[in-house]
PDB file of C-alpha atoms in Angstrom:
ATOM      1  CA  ASN I   1     102.293 125.270 103.851  1.00 68.00           C
ATOM      2  CA  ALA I   2     104.474 125.551 100.775  1.00 78.00           C
ATOM      3  CA  GLY I   3     104.220 121.623 100.112  1.00 92.00           C
ATOM      4  CA  VAL I   4     107.462 120.726  98.130  1.00 96.00           C
ATOM      5  CA  THR I   5     110.035 123.508  96.958  1.00 96.00           C
ATOM      6  CA  GLN I   6     112.756 122.979  94.748  1.00 97.00           C
ATOM      7  CA  THR I   7     115.785 125.343  93.796  1.00 96.00           C
ATOM      8  CA  PRO I   8     117.221 126.075  91.257  1.00 96.00           C
ATOM      9  CA  LYS I   9     114.048 126.424  88.967  1.00 95.00           C
ATOM     10  CA  PHE I  10     116.492 126.561  85.865  1.00 96.00           C
ATOM     11  CA  GLN I  11     120.299 125.872  85.325  1.00 96.00           C
ATOM     12  CA  VAL I  12     122.474 125.635  82.443  1.00 97.00           C
ATOM     13  CA  LEU I  13     125.510 123.623  82.712  1.00 96.00           C
ATOM     14  CA  LYS I  14     128.494 122.855  80.487  1.00 97.00           C
ATOM     15  CA  THR I  15     129.439 119.348  79.919  1.00 97.00           C
ATOM     16  CA  GLY I  16     131.550 117.899  83.154  1.00 97.00           C
ATOM     17  CA  GLN I  17     129.962 120.712  85.668  1.00 97.00           C
ATOM     18  CA  SER I  18     128.761 119.417  88.799  1.00 96.00           C
ATOM     19  CA  MET I  19     125.519 121.058  90.613  1.00 96.00           C
ATOM     20  CA  THR I  20     123.092 119.964  93.477  1.00 97.00           C
ATOM     21  CA  LEU I  21     119.543 120.237  93.252  1.00 97.00           C
ATOM     22  CA  GLN I  22     117.685 120.891  96.567  1.00 97.00           C
ATOM     23  CA  CYS I  23     114.371 119.878  97.579  1.00 97.00           C
ATOM     24  CA  ALA I  24     112.538 120.329 100.753  1.00 97.00           C
ATOM     25  CA  GLN I  25     109.197 119.241 101.999  1.00 96.00           C
ATOM     26  CA  ASP I  26     107.181 120.766 105.152  1.00 95.00           C
ATOM     27  CA  MET I  27     104.348 118.201 105.171  1.00 93.00           C
ATOM     28  CA  ASN I  28     106.189 115.551 107.505  1.00 92.00           C
ATOM     29  CA  HIS I  29     106.420 112.946 105.225  1.00 91.00           C
ATOM     30  CA  ASN I  30     108.745 109.954 105.752  1.00 90.00           C
ATOM     31  CA  SER I  31     109.814 109.202 101.855  1.00 91.00           C
ATOM     32  CA  MET I  32     111.117 111.416  99.098  1.00 94.00           C
ATOM     33  CA  TYR I  33     111.758 110.920  95.511  1.00 95.00           C
ATOM     34  CA  TRP I  34     113.655 112.296  92.559  1.00 97.00           C
ATOM     35  CA  TYR I  35     112.201 111.969  89.182  1.00 97.00           C
ATOM     36  CA  ARG I  36     113.356 113.042  85.742  1.00 96.00           C
ATOM     37  CA  GLN I  37     110.827 113.666  82.939  1.00 95.00           C
ATOM     38  CA  ASP I  38     111.904 113.516  79.486  1.00 91.00           C
ATOM     39  CA  PRO I  39     109.287 113.925  76.219  1.00 81.00           C
ATOM     40  CA  GLY I  40     107.460 110.895  75.284  1.00 73.00           C
ATOM     41  CA  MET I  41     109.086 108.716  78.425  1.00 75.00           C
ATOM     42  CA  GLY I  42     106.843 109.820  81.472  1.00 82.00           C
ATOM     43  CA  LEU I  43     108.334 110.121  84.989  1.00 91.00           C
ATOM     44  CA  ARG I  44     111.335 107.873  85.637  1.00 92.00           C
ATOM     45  CA  LEU I  45     112.515 107.580  89.242  1.00 92.00           C
ATOM     46  CA  ILE I  46     116.098 108.056  89.863  1.00 95.00           C
ATOM     47  CA  TYR I  47     116.662 107.562  93.684  1.00 96.00           C
ATOM     48  CA  TYR I  48     113.992 107.740  96.622  1.00 93.00           C
ATOM     49  CA  SER I  49     114.367 107.789 100.342  1.00 94.00           C
ATOM     50  CA  ALA I  50     111.849 105.754 102.283  1.00 89.00           C
ATOM     51  CA  SER I  51     112.856 107.451 105.599  1.00 89.00           C
ATOM     52  CA  GLU I  52     115.555 109.680 106.876  1.00 89.00           C
ATOM     53  CA  GLY I  53     119.106 107.693 106.502  1.00 89.00           C
ATOM     54  CA  THR I  54     118.130 105.928 103.855  1.00 92.00           C
ATOM     55  CA  THR I  55     118.208 106.041 100.239  1.00 95.00           C
ATOM     56  CA  ASP I  56     117.566 103.463  97.293  1.00 93.00           C
ATOM     57  CA  LYS I  57     118.346 103.589  93.810  1.00 93.00           C
ATOM     58  CA  GLY I  58     115.432 103.764  91.178  1.00 91.00           C
ATOM     59  CA  GLU I  59     115.063 102.901  87.480  1.00 88.00           C
ATOM     60  CA  VAL I  60     118.048 105.484  86.241  1.00 93.00           C
ATOM     61  CA  PRO I  61     120.225 105.920  89.097  1.00 96.00           C
ATOM     62  CA  ASN I  62     123.566 106.048  86.927  1.00 96.00           C
ATOM     63  CA  GLY I  63     125.283 109.471  87.218  1.00 96.00           C
ATOM     64  CA  TYR I  64     123.391 110.652  89.968  1.00 97.00           C
ATOM     65  CA  ASN I  65     124.118 110.686  93.879  1.00 97.00           C
ATOM     66  CA  VAL I  66     121.387 111.913  96.709  1.00 97.00           C
ATOM     67  CA  SER I  67     121.683 112.623 100.257  1.00 96.00           C
ATOM     68  CA  ARG I  68     118.860 112.753 102.557  1.00 96.00           C
ATOM     69  CA  LEU I  69     119.944 115.358 104.697  1.00 87.00           C
ATOM     70  CA  ASN I  70     117.144 115.185 107.341  1.00 94.00           C
ATOM     71  CA  LYS I  71     113.315 114.587 107.219  1.00 94.00           C
ATOM     72  CA  ARG I  72     112.565 117.463 105.228  1.00 96.00           C
ATOM     73  CA  GLU I  73     115.579 117.842 102.698  1.00 97.00           C
ATOM     74  CA  PHE I  74     116.522 115.452  99.928  1.00 97.00           C
ATOM     75  CA  SER I  75     119.338 116.822  97.372  1.00 97.00           C
ATOM     76  CA  LEU I  76     120.563 115.585  94.063  1.00 98.00           C
ATOM     77  CA  ARG I  77     123.923 115.653  92.792  1.00 97.00           C
ATOM     78  CA  LEU I  78     125.280 115.468  89.314  1.00 96.00           C
ATOM     79  CA  GLU I  79     128.971 115.003  89.748  1.00 93.00           C
ATOM     80  CA  SER I  80     129.993 115.402  86.153  1.00 96.00           C
ATOM     81  CA  ALA I  81     126.999 116.646  83.664  1.00 96.00           C
ATOM     82  CA  ALA I  82     126.297 115.135  80.264  1.00 97.00           C
ATOM     83  CA  PRO I  83     124.103 116.193  77.641  1.00 96.00           C
ATOM     84  CA  SER I  84     122.196 113.082  78.200  1.00 96.00           C
ATOM     85  CA  GLN I  85     120.983 114.747  81.434  1.00 97.00           C
ATOM     86  CA  THR I  86     119.381 117.449  80.305  1.00 97.00           C
ATOM     87  CA  SER I  87     115.667 116.866  81.551  1.00 97.00           C
ATOM     88  CA  VAL I  88     113.396 118.218  83.952  1.00 97.00           C
ATOM     89  CA  TYR I  89     113.796 117.047  87.365  1.00 98.00           C
ATOM     90  CA  PHE I  90     110.915 116.530  89.916  1.00 97.00           C
ATOM     91  CA  CYS I  91     110.953 116.283  93.685  1.00 97.00           C
ATOM     92  CA  ALA I  92     108.278 114.295  95.523  1.00 95.00           C
ATOM     93  CA  SER I  93     107.105 113.138  98.887  1.00 93.00           C
ATOM     94  CA  SER I  94     104.763 110.913 100.264  1.00 88.00           C
ATOM     95  CA  ASP I  95     103.316 109.742 103.620  1.00 81.00           C
ATOM     96  CA  ALA I  96     104.007 105.838 103.399  1.00 66.00           C
ATOM     97  CA  SER I  97     102.679 105.153 106.796  1.00 62.00           C
ATOM     98  CA  GLY I  98      98.998 105.032 105.579  1.00 58.00           C
ATOM     99  CA  SER I  99      97.030 102.441 103.879  1.00 57.00           C
ATOM    100  CA  TYR I 100      98.356 103.687 100.701  1.00 63.00           C
ATOM    101  CA  ASN I 101     100.815 106.370  99.169  1.00 71.00           C
ATOM    102  CA  GLU I 102      99.952 109.422  97.613  1.00 80.00           C
ATOM    103  CA  GLN I 103     102.777 111.844  96.316  1.00 87.00           C
ATOM    104  CA  PHE I 104     103.246 115.189  96.100  1.00 90.00           C
ATOM    105  CA  PHE I 105     105.285 116.940  93.415  1.00 94.00           C
ATOM    106  CA  GLY I 106     107.694 120.242  93.399  1.00 95.00           C
ATOM    107  CA  PRO I 107     107.475 122.543  90.528  1.00 94.00           C
ATOM    108  CA  GLY I 108     110.632 120.848  88.721  1.00 96.00           C
ATOM    109  CA  THR I 109     114.141 122.073  87.864  1.00 97.00           C
ATOM    110  CA  ARG I 110     114.638 122.460  84.208  1.00 96.00           C
ATOM    111  CA  LEU I 111     118.413 121.607  83.497  1.00 97.00           C
ATOM    112  CA  THR I 112     119.907 121.748  80.124  1.00 97.00           C
ATOM    113  CA  VAL I 113     123.443 120.547  79.861  1.00 97.00           C
ATOM    114  CA  LEU I 114     125.698 121.920  76.797  1.00 96.00           C
TER     115      LEU I 114
ATOM    116  CA  THR Y   1     111.041  98.913  82.400  1.00 55.00           C
ATOM    117  CA  GLN Y   2     107.895 100.742  81.532  1.00 53.00           C
ATOM    118  CA  LEU Y   3     104.990  98.871  83.702  1.00 76.00           C
ATOM    119  CA  LEU Y   4     102.166 100.897  82.712  1.00 90.00           C
ATOM    120  CA  GLU Y   5     100.834 101.916  79.290  1.00 92.00           C
ATOM    121  CA  GLN Y   6      98.662 104.820  78.559  1.00 94.00           C
ATOM    122  CA  SER Y   7      96.329 105.246  75.446  1.00 94.00           C
ATOM    123  CA  PRO Y   8      95.859 107.386  73.566  1.00 96.00           C
ATOM    124  CA  GLN Y   9      99.167 109.659  73.699  1.00 93.00           C
ATOM    125  CA  PHE Y  10      97.804 112.624  72.385  1.00 95.00           C
ATOM    126  CA  LEU Y  11      94.071 113.854  72.219  1.00 96.00           C
ATOM    127  CA  SER Y  12      92.866 116.733  70.801  1.00 97.00           C
ATOM    128  CA  ILE Y  13      88.973 117.280  71.076  1.00 96.00           C
ATOM    129  CA  GLN Y  14      86.310 120.011  70.763  1.00 97.00           C
ATOM    130  CA  GLU Y  15      84.969 122.016  73.813  1.00 97.00           C
ATOM    131  CA  GLY Y  16      81.869 119.660  75.203  1.00 97.00           C
ATOM    132  CA  GLU Y  17      82.995 116.380  74.008  1.00 97.00           C
ATOM    133  CA  ASN Y  18      83.499 113.386  76.359  1.00 97.00           C
ATOM    134  CA  LEU Y  19      86.772 111.187  76.159  1.00 97.00           C
ATOM    135  CA  THR Y  20      88.182 108.399  77.950  1.00 98.00           C
ATOM    136  CA  VAL Y  21      91.817 107.806  78.647  1.00 98.00           C
ATOM    137  CA  TYR Y  22      93.043 103.912  79.645  1.00 97.00           C
ATOM    138  CA  CYS Y  23      96.097 103.081  81.858  1.00 96.00           C
ATOM    139  CA  ASN Y  24      96.883  99.280  81.552  1.00 95.00           C
ATOM    140  CA  SER Y  25      99.258  96.972  82.903  1.00 93.00           C
ATOM    141  CA  SER Y  26     100.183  93.133  83.132  1.00 90.00           C
ATOM    142  CA  SER Y  27     101.225  93.915  86.838  1.00 90.00           C
ATOM    143  CA  VAL Y  28      98.705  94.224  89.784  1.00 91.00           C
ATOM    144  CA  PHE Y  29      99.031  97.410  91.954  1.00 90.00           C
ATOM    145  CA  SER Y  30      97.602  98.107  95.454  1.00 87.00           C
ATOM    146  CA  SER Y  31      96.673 101.631  94.403  1.00 88.00           C
ATOM    147  CA  LEU Y  32      96.874 103.494  91.521  1.00 91.00           C
ATOM    148  CA  GLN Y  33      97.002 107.348  91.125  1.00 92.00           C
ATOM    149  CA  TRP Y  34      95.835 109.790  88.376  1.00 96.00           C
ATOM    150  CA  TYR Y  35      97.568 113.043  88.243  1.00 95.00           C
ATOM    151  CA  ARG Y  36      97.443 116.224  85.865  1.00 96.00           C
ATOM    152  CA  GLN Y  37     100.462 118.175  84.791  1.00 94.00           C
ATOM    153  CA  GLU Y  38     100.018 121.696  83.331  1.00 92.00           C
ATOM    154  CA  PRO Y  39     103.090 122.948  81.103  1.00 87.00           C
ATOM    155  CA  GLY Y  40     105.843 124.313  83.449  1.00 87.00           C
ATOM    156  CA  GLU Y  41     104.453 122.754  86.734  1.00 90.00           C
ATOM    157  CA  GLY Y  42     104.795 119.492  88.515  1.00 92.00           C
ATOM    158  CA  PRO Y  43     102.050 116.733  88.610  1.00 93.00           C
ATOM    159  CA  VAL Y  44      99.053 117.428  90.972  1.00 93.00           C
ATOM    160  CA  LEU Y  45      97.349 114.405  92.307  1.00 91.00           C
ATOM    161  CA  LEU Y  46      93.784 113.832  91.221  1.00 94.00           C
ATOM    162  CA  VAL Y  47      92.934 111.060  92.819  1.00 93.00           C
ATOM    163  CA  THR Y  48      94.046 107.492  94.153  1.00 91.00           C
ATOM    164  CA  VAL Y  49      91.881 104.036  93.677  1.00 92.00           C
ATOM    165  CA  VAL Y  50      92.686 101.352  96.319  1.00 90.00           C
ATOM    166  CA  THR Y  51      89.800  98.354  95.266  1.00 91.00           C
ATOM    167  CA  GLY Y  52      89.089  96.633  92.362  1.00 93.00           C
ATOM    168  CA  GLY Y  53      86.188  97.879  90.506  1.00 94.00           C
ATOM    169  CA  GLU Y  54      85.974 101.041  92.366  1.00 95.00           C
ATOM    170  CA  VAL Y  55      84.825 104.355  90.897  1.00 96.00           C
ATOM    171  CA  LYS Y  56      85.375 107.420  92.133  1.00 96.00           C
ATOM    172  CA  LYS Y  57      83.887 110.819  90.473  1.00 96.00           C
ATOM    173  CA  LEU Y  58      85.636 114.463  90.664  1.00 94.00           C
ATOM    174  CA  LYS Y  59      83.110 116.964  89.399  1.00 95.00           C
ATOM    175  CA  ARG Y  60      83.076 115.758  85.555  1.00 97.00           C
ATOM    176  CA  LEU Y  61      86.028 113.131  85.832  1.00 97.00           C
ATOM    177  CA  THR Y  62      85.199 109.678  86.423  1.00 97.00           C
ATOM    178  CA  PHE Y  63      87.808 107.383  87.564  1.00 97.00           C
ATOM    179  CA  GLN Y  64      87.593 103.227  86.972  1.00 97.00           C
ATOM    180  CA  PHE Y  65      89.666 100.796  88.721  1.00 96.00           C
ATOM    181  CA  GLY Y  66      89.778  97.462  86.838  1.00 95.00           C
ATOM    182  CA  ASP Y  67      88.550  94.281  88.838  1.00 94.00           C
ATOM    183  CA  ALA Y  68      91.685  92.915  88.830  1.00 93.00           C
ATOM    184  CA  ARG Y  69      93.425  96.182  89.800  1.00 92.00           C
ATOM    185  CA  LYS Y  70      95.417  95.940  86.827  1.00 93.00           C
ATOM    186  CA  ASP Y  71      94.423  99.066  84.619  1.00 94.00           C
ATOM    187  CA  SER Y  72      92.358 101.785  85.428  1.00 96.00           C
ATOM    188  CA  SER Y  73      90.426 104.784  82.868  1.00 97.00           C
ATOM    189  CA  LEU Y  74      89.579 108.133  83.410  1.00 97.00           C
ATOM    190  CA  HIS Y  75      86.220 109.443  81.625  1.00 98.00           C
ATOM    191  CA  ILE Y  76      85.819 113.029  81.163  1.00 97.00           C
ATOM    192  CA  THR Y  77      82.238 114.562  80.494  1.00 97.00           C
ATOM    193  CA  ALA Y  78      81.615 117.445  78.152  1.00 97.00           C
ATOM    194  CA  ALA Y  79      85.512 118.522  78.235  1.00 97.00           C
ATOM    195  CA  GLN Y  80      86.376 122.055  78.946  1.00 97.00           C
ATOM    196  CA  PRO Y  81      89.561 124.154  77.860  1.00 96.00           C
ATOM    197  CA  GLY Y  82      90.669 124.242  81.399  1.00 94.00           C
ATOM    198  CA  ASP Y  83      91.227 120.179  81.188  1.00 96.00           C
ATOM    199  CA  THR Y  84      93.954 120.830  78.849  1.00 96.00           C
ATOM    200  CA  GLY Y  85      97.140 119.196  80.216  1.00 95.00           C
ATOM    201  CA  LEU Y  86      99.144 115.740  80.475  1.00 95.00           C
ATOM    202  CA  TYR Y  87      97.058 113.001  82.394  1.00 97.00           C
ATOM    203  CA  LEU Y  88      99.507 110.358  84.271  1.00 95.00           C
ATOM    204  CA  CYS Y  89      98.846 107.330  85.984  1.00 95.00           C
ATOM    205  CA  ALA Y  90     100.849 106.058  88.479  1.00 92.00           C
ATOM    206  CA  GLY Y  91     101.097 102.454  90.187  1.00 90.00           C
ATOM    207  CA  SER Y  92     102.032 101.405  93.470  1.00 85.00           C
ATOM    208  CA  ASN Y  93     102.564  98.635  95.960  1.00 79.00           C
ATOM    209  CA  THR Y  94     103.462  98.263  99.354  1.00 66.00           C
ATOM    210  CA  GLY Y  95     106.686  99.334  98.555  1.00 63.00           C
ATOM    211  CA  ASN Y  96     108.101 102.894  98.115  1.00 70.00           C
ATOM    212  CA  GLN Y  97     108.185 102.798  94.465  1.00 78.00           C
ATOM    213  CA  PHE Y  98     105.658 104.486  91.901  1.00 84.00           C
ATOM    214  CA  TYR Y  99     105.658 103.276  88.423  1.00 88.00           C
ATOM    215  CA  PHE Y 100     104.368 106.082  86.194  1.00 91.00           C
ATOM    216  CA  GLY Y 101     102.651 105.818  82.650  1.00 91.00           C
ATOM    217  CA  THR Y 102     103.795 107.552  79.648  1.00 87.00           C
ATOM    218  CA  GLY Y 103     101.178 110.559  79.701  1.00 93.00           C
ATOM    219  CA  THR Y 104      98.194 110.935  77.764  1.00 95.00           C
ATOM    220  CA  SER Y 105      98.415 114.887  76.435  1.00 95.00           C
ATOM    221  CA  LEU Y 106      94.945 116.309  76.042  1.00 96.00           C
ATOM    222  CA  THR Y 107      93.840 119.652  73.971  1.00 96.00           C
ATOM    223  CA  VAL Y 108      90.433 120.952  74.476  1.00 97.00           C
ATOM    224  CA  ILE Y 109      89.818 123.176  71.650  1.00 96.00           C
ATOM    225  CA  PRO Y 110      87.105 126.039  72.409  1.00 95.00           C
TER     226      PRO Y 110
END
């Protein structure tokens, strides 16, 4: 079991460029999440997907789009990158069918926008 | 909106000392998780507490959920350098959103 995997691990973009961050989980979880982590700000939710075919905005969705491609994969797209999107991005998954949720995180993608 | 406040934000202690980290909120949560994150890695789940007043122990770590399910604490006994990391609390309700605290950065000096 690989758990939650993310690609790429590092990325440098120029302002205005686009890119897609990939995430996959092999735990058969229904729910998947994208967070960004900035110094002193903790983890902030960008988007989440409660199940295949559904997506919802989190706390900081502006400038991002997501696709829940199937139960395993959840991608995050930056259409026109801005320096304010420099951050570490984490994907997570959880099995929301139980009595309480527990999240499992990927290793992160470190993105710098110049 | 930051619903969970953690204190202290930074903590540097000598090996062998005890410490407590606090996670406070004005909101009630159905469950609360504690994570540890090491540099360059994603957060790793340590424990989940779900019942008001619940106490869980994980070796030298003791976690407590407040009676009103609005706050939690993490106590580490005889800290070791391997305990160094960022400790995060996260609250969840029956929906699918998790609300994270700002984190406590712990350094244990040998």
